[in-house]
Coordinates of N, CA and C in Angstrom, one line a residue:
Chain A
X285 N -73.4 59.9 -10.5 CA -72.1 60.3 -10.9 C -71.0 59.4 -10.2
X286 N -70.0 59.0 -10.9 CA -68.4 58.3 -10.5 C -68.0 59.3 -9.9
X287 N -67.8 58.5 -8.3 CA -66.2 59.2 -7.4 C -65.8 58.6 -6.7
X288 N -65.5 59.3 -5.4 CA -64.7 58.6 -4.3 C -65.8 59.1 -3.0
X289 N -66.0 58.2 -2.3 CA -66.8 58.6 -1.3 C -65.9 58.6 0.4
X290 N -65.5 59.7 1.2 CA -64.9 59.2 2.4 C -65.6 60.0 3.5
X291 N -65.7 59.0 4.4 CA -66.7 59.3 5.7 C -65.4 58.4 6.7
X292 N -66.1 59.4 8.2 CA -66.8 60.8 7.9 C -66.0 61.7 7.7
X293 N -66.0 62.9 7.4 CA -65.8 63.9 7.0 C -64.9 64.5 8.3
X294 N -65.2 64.6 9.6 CA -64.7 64.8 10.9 C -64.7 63.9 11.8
X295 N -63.5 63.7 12.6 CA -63.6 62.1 13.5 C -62.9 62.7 14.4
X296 N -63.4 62.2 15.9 CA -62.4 62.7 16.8 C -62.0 61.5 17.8
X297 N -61.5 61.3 18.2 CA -60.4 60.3 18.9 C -60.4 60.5 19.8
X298 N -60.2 59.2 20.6 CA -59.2 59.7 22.3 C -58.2 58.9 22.0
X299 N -57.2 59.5 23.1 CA -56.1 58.3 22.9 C -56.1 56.9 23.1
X300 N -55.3 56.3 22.2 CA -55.5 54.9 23.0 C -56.5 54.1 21.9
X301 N -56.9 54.8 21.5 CA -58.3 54.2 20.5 C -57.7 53.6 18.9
X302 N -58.5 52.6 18.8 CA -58.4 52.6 17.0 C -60.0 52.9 16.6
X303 N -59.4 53.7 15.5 CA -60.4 54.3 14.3 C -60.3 53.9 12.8
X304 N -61.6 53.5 12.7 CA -61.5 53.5 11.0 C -61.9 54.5 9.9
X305 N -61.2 54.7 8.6 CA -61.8 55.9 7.9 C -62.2 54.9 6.5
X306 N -63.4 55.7 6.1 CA -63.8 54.8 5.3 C -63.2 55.0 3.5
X307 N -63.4 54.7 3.0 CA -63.2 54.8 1.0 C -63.9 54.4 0.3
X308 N -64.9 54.9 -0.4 CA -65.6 53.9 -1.5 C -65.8 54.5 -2.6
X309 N -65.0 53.8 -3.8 CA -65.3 54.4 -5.1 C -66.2 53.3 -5.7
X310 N -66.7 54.4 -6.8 CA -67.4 53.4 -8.4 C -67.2 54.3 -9.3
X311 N -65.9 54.0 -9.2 CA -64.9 54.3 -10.8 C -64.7 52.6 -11.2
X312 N -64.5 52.3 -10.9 CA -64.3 50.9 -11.3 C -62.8 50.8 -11.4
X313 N -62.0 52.0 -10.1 CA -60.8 51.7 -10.6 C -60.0 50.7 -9.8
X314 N -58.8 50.4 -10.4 CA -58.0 49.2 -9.6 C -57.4 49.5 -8.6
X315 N -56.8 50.5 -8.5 CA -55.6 51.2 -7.6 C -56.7 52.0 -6.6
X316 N -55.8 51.6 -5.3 CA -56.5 52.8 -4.4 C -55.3 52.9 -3.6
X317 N -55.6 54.1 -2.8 CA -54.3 54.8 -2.0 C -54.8 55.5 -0.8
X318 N -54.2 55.7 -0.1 CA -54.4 56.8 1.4 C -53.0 57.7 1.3
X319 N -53.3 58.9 1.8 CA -52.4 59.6 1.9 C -52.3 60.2 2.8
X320 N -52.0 61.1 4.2 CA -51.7 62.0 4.7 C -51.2 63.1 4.5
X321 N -52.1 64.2 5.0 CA -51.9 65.6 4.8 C -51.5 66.2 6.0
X322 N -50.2 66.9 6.6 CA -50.2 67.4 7.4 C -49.5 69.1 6.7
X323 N -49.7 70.6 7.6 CA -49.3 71.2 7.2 C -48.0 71.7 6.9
X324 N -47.6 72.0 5.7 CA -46.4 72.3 5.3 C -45.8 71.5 4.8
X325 N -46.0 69.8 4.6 CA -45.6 68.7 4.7 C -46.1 67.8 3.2
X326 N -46.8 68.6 2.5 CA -47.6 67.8 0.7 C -48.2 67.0 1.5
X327 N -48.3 66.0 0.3 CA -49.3 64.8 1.3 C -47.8 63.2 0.8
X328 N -48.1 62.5 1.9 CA -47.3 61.5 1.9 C -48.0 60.1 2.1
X329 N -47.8 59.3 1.6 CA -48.3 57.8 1.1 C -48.5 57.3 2.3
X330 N -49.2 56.6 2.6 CA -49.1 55.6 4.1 C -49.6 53.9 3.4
X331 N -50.7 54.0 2.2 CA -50.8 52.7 1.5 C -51.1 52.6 0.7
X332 N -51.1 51.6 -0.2 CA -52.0 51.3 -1.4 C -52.2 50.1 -2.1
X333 N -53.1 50.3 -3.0 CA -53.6 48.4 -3.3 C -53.8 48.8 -4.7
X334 N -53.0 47.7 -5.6 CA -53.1 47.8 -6.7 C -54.3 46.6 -7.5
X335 N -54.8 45.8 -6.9 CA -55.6 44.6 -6.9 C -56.3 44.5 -5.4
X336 N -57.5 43.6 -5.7 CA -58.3 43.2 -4.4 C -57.3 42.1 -3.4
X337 N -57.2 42.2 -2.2 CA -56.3 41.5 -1.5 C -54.9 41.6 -1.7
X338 N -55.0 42.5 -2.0 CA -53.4 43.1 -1.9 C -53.0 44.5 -2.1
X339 N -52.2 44.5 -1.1 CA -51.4 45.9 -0.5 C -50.4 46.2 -0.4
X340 N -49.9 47.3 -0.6 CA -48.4 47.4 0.2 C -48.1 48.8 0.5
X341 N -47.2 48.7 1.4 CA -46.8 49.5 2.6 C -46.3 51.3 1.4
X342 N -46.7 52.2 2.0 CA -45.9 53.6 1.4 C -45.0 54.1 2.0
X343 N -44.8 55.3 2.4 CA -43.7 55.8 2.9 C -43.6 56.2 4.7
X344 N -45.2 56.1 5.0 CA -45.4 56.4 6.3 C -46.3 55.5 7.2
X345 N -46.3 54.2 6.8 CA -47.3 53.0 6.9 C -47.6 52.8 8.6
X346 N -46.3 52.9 9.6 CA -46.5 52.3 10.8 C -47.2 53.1 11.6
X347 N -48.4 52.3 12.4 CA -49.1 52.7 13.1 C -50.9 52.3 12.6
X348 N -50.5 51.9 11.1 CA -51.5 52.1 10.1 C -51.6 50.8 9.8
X349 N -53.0 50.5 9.2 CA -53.5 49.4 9.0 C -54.5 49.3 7.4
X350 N -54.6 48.8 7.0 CA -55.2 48.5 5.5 C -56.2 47.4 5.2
X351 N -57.1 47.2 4.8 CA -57.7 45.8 3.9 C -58.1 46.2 2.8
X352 N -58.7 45.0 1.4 CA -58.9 45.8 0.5 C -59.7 44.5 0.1
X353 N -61.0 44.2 0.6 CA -61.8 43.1 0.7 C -62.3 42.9 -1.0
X354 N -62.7 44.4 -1.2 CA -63.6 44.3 -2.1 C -63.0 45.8 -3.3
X355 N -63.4 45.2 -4.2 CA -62.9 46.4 -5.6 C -63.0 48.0 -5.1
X356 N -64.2 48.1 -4.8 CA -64.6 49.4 -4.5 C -64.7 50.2 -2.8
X357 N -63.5 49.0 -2.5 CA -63.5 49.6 -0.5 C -62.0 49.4 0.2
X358 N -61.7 50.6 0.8 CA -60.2 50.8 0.9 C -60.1 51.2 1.9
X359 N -60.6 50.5 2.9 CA -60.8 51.5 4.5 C -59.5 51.2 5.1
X360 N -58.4 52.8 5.9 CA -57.7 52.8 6.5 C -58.3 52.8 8.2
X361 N -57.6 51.8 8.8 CA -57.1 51.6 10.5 C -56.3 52.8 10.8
X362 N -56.5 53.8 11.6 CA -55.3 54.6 12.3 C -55.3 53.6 14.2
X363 N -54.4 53.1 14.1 CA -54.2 52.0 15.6 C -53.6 53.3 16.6
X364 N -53.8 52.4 17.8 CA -53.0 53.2 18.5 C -51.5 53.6 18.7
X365 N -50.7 52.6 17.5 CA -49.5 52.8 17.8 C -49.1 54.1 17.3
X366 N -50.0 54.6 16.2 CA -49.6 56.0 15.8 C -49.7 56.9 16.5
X367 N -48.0 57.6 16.9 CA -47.5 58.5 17.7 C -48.4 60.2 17.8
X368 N -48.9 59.9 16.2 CA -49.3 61.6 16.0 C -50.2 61.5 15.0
X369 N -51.5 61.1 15.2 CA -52.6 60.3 14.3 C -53.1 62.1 13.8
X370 N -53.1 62.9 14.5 CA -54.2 64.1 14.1 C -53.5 64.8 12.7
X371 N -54.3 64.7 11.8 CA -54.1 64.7 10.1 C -55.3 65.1 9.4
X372 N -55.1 65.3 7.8 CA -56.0 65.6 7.2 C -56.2 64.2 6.4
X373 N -56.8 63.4 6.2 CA -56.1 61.8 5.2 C -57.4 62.1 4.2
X374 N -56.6 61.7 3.4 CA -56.8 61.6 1.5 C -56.9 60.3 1.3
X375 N -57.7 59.9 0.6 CA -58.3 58.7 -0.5 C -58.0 59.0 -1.5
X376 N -57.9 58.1 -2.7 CA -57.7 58.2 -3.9 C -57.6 57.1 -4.7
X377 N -57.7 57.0 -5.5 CA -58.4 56.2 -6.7 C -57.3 56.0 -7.9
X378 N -56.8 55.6 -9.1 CA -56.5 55.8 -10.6 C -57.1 54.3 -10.8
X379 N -56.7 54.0 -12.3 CA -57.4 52.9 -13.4 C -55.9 51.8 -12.9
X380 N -54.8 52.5 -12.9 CA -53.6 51.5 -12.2 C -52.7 52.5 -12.1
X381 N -51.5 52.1 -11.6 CA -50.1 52.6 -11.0 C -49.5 53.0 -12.3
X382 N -49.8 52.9 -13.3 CA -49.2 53.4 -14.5 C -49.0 54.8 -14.5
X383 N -47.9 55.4 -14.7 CA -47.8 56.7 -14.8 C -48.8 57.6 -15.6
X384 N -49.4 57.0 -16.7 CA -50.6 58.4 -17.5 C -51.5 58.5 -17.2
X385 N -52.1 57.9 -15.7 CA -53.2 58.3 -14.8 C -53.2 58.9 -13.5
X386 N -53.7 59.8 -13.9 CA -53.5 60.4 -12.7 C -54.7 59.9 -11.6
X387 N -54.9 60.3 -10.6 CA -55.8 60.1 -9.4 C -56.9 60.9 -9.2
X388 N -58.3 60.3 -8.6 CA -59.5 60.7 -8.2 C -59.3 60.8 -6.9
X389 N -59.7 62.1 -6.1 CA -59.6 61.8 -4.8 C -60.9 62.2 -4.0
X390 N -60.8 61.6 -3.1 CA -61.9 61.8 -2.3 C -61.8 62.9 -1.2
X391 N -62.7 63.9 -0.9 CA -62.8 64.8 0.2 C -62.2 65.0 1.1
X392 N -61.6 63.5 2.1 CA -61.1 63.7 2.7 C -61.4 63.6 4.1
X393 N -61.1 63.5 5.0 CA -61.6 62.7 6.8 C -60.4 64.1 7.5
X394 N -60.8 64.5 8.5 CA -60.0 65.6 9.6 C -60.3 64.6 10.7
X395 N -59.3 63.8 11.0 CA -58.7 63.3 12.4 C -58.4 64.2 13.5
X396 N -58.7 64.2 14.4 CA -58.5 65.0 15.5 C -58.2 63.9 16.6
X397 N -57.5 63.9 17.4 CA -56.9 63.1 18.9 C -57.1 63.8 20.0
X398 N -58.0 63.9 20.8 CA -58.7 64.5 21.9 C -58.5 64.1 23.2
Chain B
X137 N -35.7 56.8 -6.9 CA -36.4 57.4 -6.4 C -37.2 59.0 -7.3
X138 N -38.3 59.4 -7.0 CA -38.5 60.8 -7.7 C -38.5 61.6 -6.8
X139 N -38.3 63.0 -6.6 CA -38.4 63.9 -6.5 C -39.4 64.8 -6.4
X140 N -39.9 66.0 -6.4 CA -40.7 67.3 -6.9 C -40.4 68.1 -5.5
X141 N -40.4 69.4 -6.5 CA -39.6 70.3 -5.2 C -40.6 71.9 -5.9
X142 N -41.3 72.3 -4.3 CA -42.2 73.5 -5.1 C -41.1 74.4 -4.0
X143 N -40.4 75.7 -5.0 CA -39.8 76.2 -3.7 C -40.9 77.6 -3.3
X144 N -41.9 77.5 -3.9 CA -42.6 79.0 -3.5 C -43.7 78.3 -2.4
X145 N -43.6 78.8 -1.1 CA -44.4 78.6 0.0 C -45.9 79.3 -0.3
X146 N -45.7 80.6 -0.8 CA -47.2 81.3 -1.0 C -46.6 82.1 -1.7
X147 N -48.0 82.6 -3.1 CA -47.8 83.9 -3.9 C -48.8 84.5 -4.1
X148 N -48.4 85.8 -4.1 CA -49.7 86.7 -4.4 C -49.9 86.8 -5.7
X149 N -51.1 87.6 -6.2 CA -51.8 87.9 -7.6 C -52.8 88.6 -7.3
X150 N -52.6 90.1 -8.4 CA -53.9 91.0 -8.3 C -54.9 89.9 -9.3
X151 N -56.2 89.9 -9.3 CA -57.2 89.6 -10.1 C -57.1 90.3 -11.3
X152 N -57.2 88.7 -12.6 CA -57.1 89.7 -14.0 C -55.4 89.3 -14.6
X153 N -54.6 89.1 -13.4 CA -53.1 88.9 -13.7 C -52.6 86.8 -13.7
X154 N -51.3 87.4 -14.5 CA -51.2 85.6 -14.7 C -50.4 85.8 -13.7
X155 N -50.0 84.5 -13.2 CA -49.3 83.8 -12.4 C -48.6 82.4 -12.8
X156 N -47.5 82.4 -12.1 CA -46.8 81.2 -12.8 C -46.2 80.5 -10.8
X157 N -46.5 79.1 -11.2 CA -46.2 78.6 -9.7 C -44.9 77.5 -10.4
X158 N -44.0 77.6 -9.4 CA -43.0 76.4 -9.9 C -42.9 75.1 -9.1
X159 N -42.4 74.4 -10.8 CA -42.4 73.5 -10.0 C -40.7 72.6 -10.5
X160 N -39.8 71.5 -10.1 CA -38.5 71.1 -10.6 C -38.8 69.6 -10.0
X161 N -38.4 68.5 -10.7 CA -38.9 67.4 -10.6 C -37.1 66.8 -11.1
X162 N -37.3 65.3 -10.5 CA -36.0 64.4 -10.3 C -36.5 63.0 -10.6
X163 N -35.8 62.3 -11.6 CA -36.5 61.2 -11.9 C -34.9 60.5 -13.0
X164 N -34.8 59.1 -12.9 CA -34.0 59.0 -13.3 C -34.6 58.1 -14.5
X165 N -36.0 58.2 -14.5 CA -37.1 57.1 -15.3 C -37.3 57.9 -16.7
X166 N -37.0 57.7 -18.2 CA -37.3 58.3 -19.1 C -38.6 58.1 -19.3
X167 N -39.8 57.9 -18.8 CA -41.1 57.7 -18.7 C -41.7 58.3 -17.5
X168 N -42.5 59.2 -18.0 CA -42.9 60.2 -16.4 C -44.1 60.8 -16.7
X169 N -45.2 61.2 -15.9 CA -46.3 62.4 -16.4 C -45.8 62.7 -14.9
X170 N -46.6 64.2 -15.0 CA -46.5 65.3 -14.5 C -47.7 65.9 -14.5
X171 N -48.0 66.3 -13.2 CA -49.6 66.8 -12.8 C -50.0 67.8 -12.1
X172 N -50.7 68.7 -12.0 CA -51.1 69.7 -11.3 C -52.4 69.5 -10.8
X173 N -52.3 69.8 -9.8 CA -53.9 69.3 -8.5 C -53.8 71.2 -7.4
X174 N -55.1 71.7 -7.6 CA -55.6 72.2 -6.8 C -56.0 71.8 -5.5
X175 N -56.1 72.4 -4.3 CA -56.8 72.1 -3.2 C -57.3 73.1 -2.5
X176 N -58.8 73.6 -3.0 CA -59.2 74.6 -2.0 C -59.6 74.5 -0.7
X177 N -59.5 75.4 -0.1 CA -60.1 75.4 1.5 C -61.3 74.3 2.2
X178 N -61.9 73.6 1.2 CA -62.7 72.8 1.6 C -61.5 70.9 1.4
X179 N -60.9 71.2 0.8 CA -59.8 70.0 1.2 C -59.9 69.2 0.0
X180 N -60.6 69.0 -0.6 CA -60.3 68.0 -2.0 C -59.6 68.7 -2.7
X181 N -59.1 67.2 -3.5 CA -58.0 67.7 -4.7 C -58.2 67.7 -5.7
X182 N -58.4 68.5 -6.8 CA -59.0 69.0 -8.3 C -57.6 68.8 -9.0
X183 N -57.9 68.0 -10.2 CA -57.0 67.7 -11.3 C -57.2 68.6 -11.8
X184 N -56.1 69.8 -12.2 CA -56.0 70.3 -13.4 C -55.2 70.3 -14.6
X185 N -54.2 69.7 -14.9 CA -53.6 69.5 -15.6 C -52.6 68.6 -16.0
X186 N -52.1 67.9 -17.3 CA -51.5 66.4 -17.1 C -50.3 66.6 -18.2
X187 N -49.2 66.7 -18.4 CA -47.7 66.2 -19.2 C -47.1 65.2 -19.1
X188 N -47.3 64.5 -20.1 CA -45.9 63.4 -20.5 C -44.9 63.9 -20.9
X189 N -44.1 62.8 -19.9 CA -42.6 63.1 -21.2 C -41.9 62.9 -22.2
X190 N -43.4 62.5 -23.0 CA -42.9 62.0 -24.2 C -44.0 63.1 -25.3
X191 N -44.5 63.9 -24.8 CA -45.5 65.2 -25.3 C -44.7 66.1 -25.8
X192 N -44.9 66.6 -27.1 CA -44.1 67.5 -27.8 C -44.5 69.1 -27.1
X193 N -45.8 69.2 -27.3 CA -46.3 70.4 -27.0 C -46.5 70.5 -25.6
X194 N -46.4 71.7 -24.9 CA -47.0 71.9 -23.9 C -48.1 72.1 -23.3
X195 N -48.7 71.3 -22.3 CA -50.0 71.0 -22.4 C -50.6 72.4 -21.9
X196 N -52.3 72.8 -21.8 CA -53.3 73.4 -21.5 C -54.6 72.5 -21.2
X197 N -55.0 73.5 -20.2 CA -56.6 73.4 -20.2 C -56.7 74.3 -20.1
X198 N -57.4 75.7 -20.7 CA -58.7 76.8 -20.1 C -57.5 77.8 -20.3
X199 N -57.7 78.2 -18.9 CA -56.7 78.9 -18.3 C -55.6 78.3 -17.9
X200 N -55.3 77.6 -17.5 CA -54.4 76.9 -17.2 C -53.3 76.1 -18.1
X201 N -52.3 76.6 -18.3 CA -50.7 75.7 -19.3 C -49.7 75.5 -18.1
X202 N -49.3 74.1 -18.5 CA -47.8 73.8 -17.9 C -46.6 73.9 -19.1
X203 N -45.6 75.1 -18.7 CA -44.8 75.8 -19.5 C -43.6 74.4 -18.8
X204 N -43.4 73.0 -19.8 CA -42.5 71.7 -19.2 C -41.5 72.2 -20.3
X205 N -40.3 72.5 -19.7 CA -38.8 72.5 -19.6 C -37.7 71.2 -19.3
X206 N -37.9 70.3 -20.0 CA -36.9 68.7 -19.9 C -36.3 69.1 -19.3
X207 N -35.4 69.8 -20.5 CA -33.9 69.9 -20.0 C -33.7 70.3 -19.0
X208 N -34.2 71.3 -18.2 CA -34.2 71.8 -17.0 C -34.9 71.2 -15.6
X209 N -36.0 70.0 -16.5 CA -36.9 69.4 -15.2 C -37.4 70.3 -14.5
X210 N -37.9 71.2 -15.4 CA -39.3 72.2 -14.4 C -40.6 71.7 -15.8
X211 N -41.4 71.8 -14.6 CA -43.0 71.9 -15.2 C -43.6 72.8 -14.3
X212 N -43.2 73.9 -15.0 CA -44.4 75.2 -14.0 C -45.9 75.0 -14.7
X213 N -46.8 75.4 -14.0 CA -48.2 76.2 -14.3 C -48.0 77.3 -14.6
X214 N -48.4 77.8 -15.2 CA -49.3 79.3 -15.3 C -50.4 79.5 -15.7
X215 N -51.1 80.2 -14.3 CA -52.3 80.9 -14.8 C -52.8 82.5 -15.2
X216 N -53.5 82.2 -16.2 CA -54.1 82.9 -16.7 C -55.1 83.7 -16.1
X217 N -55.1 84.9 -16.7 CA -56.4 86.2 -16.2 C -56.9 85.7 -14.3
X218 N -55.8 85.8 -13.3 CA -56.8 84.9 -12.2 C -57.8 85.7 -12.1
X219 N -58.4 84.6 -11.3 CA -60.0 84.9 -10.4 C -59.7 84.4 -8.8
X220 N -60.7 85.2 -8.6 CA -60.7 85.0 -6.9 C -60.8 83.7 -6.5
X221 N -61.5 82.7 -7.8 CA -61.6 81.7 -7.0 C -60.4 81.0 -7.1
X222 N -59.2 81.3 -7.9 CA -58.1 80.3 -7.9 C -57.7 80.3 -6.4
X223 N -57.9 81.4 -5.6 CA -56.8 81.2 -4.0 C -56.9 80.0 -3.7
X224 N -56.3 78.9 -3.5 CA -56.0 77.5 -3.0 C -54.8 77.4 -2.8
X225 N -54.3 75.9 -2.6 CA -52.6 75.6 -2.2 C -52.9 74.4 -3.7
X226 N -51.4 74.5 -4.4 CA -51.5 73.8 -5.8 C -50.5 73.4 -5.6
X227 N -50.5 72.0 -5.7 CA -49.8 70.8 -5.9 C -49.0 70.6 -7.2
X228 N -47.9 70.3 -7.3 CA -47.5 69.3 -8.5 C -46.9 68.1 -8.2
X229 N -47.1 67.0 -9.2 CA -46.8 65.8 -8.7 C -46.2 64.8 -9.9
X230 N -45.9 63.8 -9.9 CA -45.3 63.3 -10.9 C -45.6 61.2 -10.0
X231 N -45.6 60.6 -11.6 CA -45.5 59.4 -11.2 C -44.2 59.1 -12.9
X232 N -43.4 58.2 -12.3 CA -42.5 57.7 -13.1 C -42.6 56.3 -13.3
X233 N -42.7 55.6 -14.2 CA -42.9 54.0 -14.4 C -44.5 53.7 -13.9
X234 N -44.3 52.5 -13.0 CA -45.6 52.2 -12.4 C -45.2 52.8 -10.7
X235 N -44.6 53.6 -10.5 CA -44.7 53.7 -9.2 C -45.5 54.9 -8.9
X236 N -45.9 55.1 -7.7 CA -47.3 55.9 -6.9 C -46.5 57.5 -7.2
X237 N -47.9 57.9 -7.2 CA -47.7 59.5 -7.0 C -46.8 60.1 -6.0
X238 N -46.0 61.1 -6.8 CA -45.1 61.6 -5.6 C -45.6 63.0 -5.6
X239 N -45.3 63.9 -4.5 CA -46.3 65.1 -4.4 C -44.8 66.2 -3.9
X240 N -44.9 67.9 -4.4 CA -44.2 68.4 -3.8 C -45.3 68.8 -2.3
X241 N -44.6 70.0 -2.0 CA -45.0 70.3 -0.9 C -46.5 71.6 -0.8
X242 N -46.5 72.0 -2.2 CA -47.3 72.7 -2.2 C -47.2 74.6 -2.0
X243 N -47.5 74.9 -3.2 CA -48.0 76.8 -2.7 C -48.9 77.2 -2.7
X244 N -49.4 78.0 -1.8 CA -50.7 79.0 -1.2 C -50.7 80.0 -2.3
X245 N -51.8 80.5 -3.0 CA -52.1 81.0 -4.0 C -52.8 82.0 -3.4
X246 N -53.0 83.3 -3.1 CA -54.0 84.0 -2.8 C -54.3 85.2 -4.3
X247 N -55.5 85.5 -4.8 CA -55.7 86.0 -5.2 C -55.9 87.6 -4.8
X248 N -56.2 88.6 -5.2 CA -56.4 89.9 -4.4 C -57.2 90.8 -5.7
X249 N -58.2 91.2 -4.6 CA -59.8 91.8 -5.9 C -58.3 93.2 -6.6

């Protein structure tokens, strides 16, 4: 079956550290995205790639790091510059940025900062 | 820029009863869909429902219609007959042109047997 795959599932941190969260679809879609979930807060953009090798910045980018090597892989960096890394972060997927698709998303990674 | 504004933090519902969650959207793009995403307790997001703004009729799935209001820029949901399993937090979201999903903030749905 087509989805979105994100590992792991729970990650925990110390400070000071970079972590990577992983993304892998086979939808064969173009677009991929990260999001941040904190509570009370919806979820808010941090990146996205509309094509392989290329990206650009969302609404909550700094601290954060992106590549997009390959069609089906969209692994976000949380660096250490992020002030307040512990989050719920969302993957997701559509066919493109066109408005009449909506998004696949993946399960989901729980950051924790220990 | 868009908008989406959910102003209901959490709502209750006996089981068996509808519910309606709101939602009011801002967009200065005459080209827009409009979406509803569940998220239960285990954390993924479930598409349930999709409107254009260019859709005469108001869309459904199942149980589920978005009652979309132009003129007013609401696209509520309402659900039908709930079930215990709808308790989640439900999103609505909108993308206008080619630009990314914008998300409101979300209401907590609890159902009650």
């Amino acid at each position: 079956d087509g989805g979105i795959t994100q590992s792991p599932k729970y990650l925990f941190r110390k400070e000071g550290q970079n972590v990577t969260l992983s993304c892998e679809q086979n939808l064969n879609h173009d677009a991929m995205y990260w999001y941040r979930q904190d509570p009370g807060q919806g979820l808010r953009l941090i990146y996205y790639s509309q094509i392989v090798n290329d990206f650009q910045k969302g609404d909550i980018a700094e601290g954060y790091s992106v590549s997009r090597e390959k069609k089906e892989s969209f692994p976000l960096t949380v660096t250490s510059a992020q002030k307040n890394p512990t989050a719920f972060y969302l993957c997701a997927s559509s066919i493109s940025t066109s408005g009449d698709y909506g998004y696949t998303f993946g399960s989901g990674t729980r950051l924790t900062v220990v | 820029a868009q908008k989406i504004t959910q102003t209901q933090p959490g709502m209750f519902v006996q089981e068996k009863e509808a519910v309606t969650l709101d939602c009011t959207y801002d967009t200065s793009d005459p080209s827009y869909g409009l979406f509803w995403y569940k998220q239960p307790s285990s954390g993924e997001m479930i598409f349930l429902i999709y409107q254009g703004s260019y859709d005469q009729q108001n869309a459904t799935e199942g149980r589920y219609s978005l009652n979309f209001q132009k003129a007013r820029k609401s696209a509520n949901l309402v659900i039908s007959a709930s079930q215990l399993g709808d308790s989640a937090m439900y999103f609505c979201a909108m993308s206008a042109g080619y630009s990314t999903l914008t998300f409101g903030k979300g209401t907590m749905l609890l159902v009650s047997p």
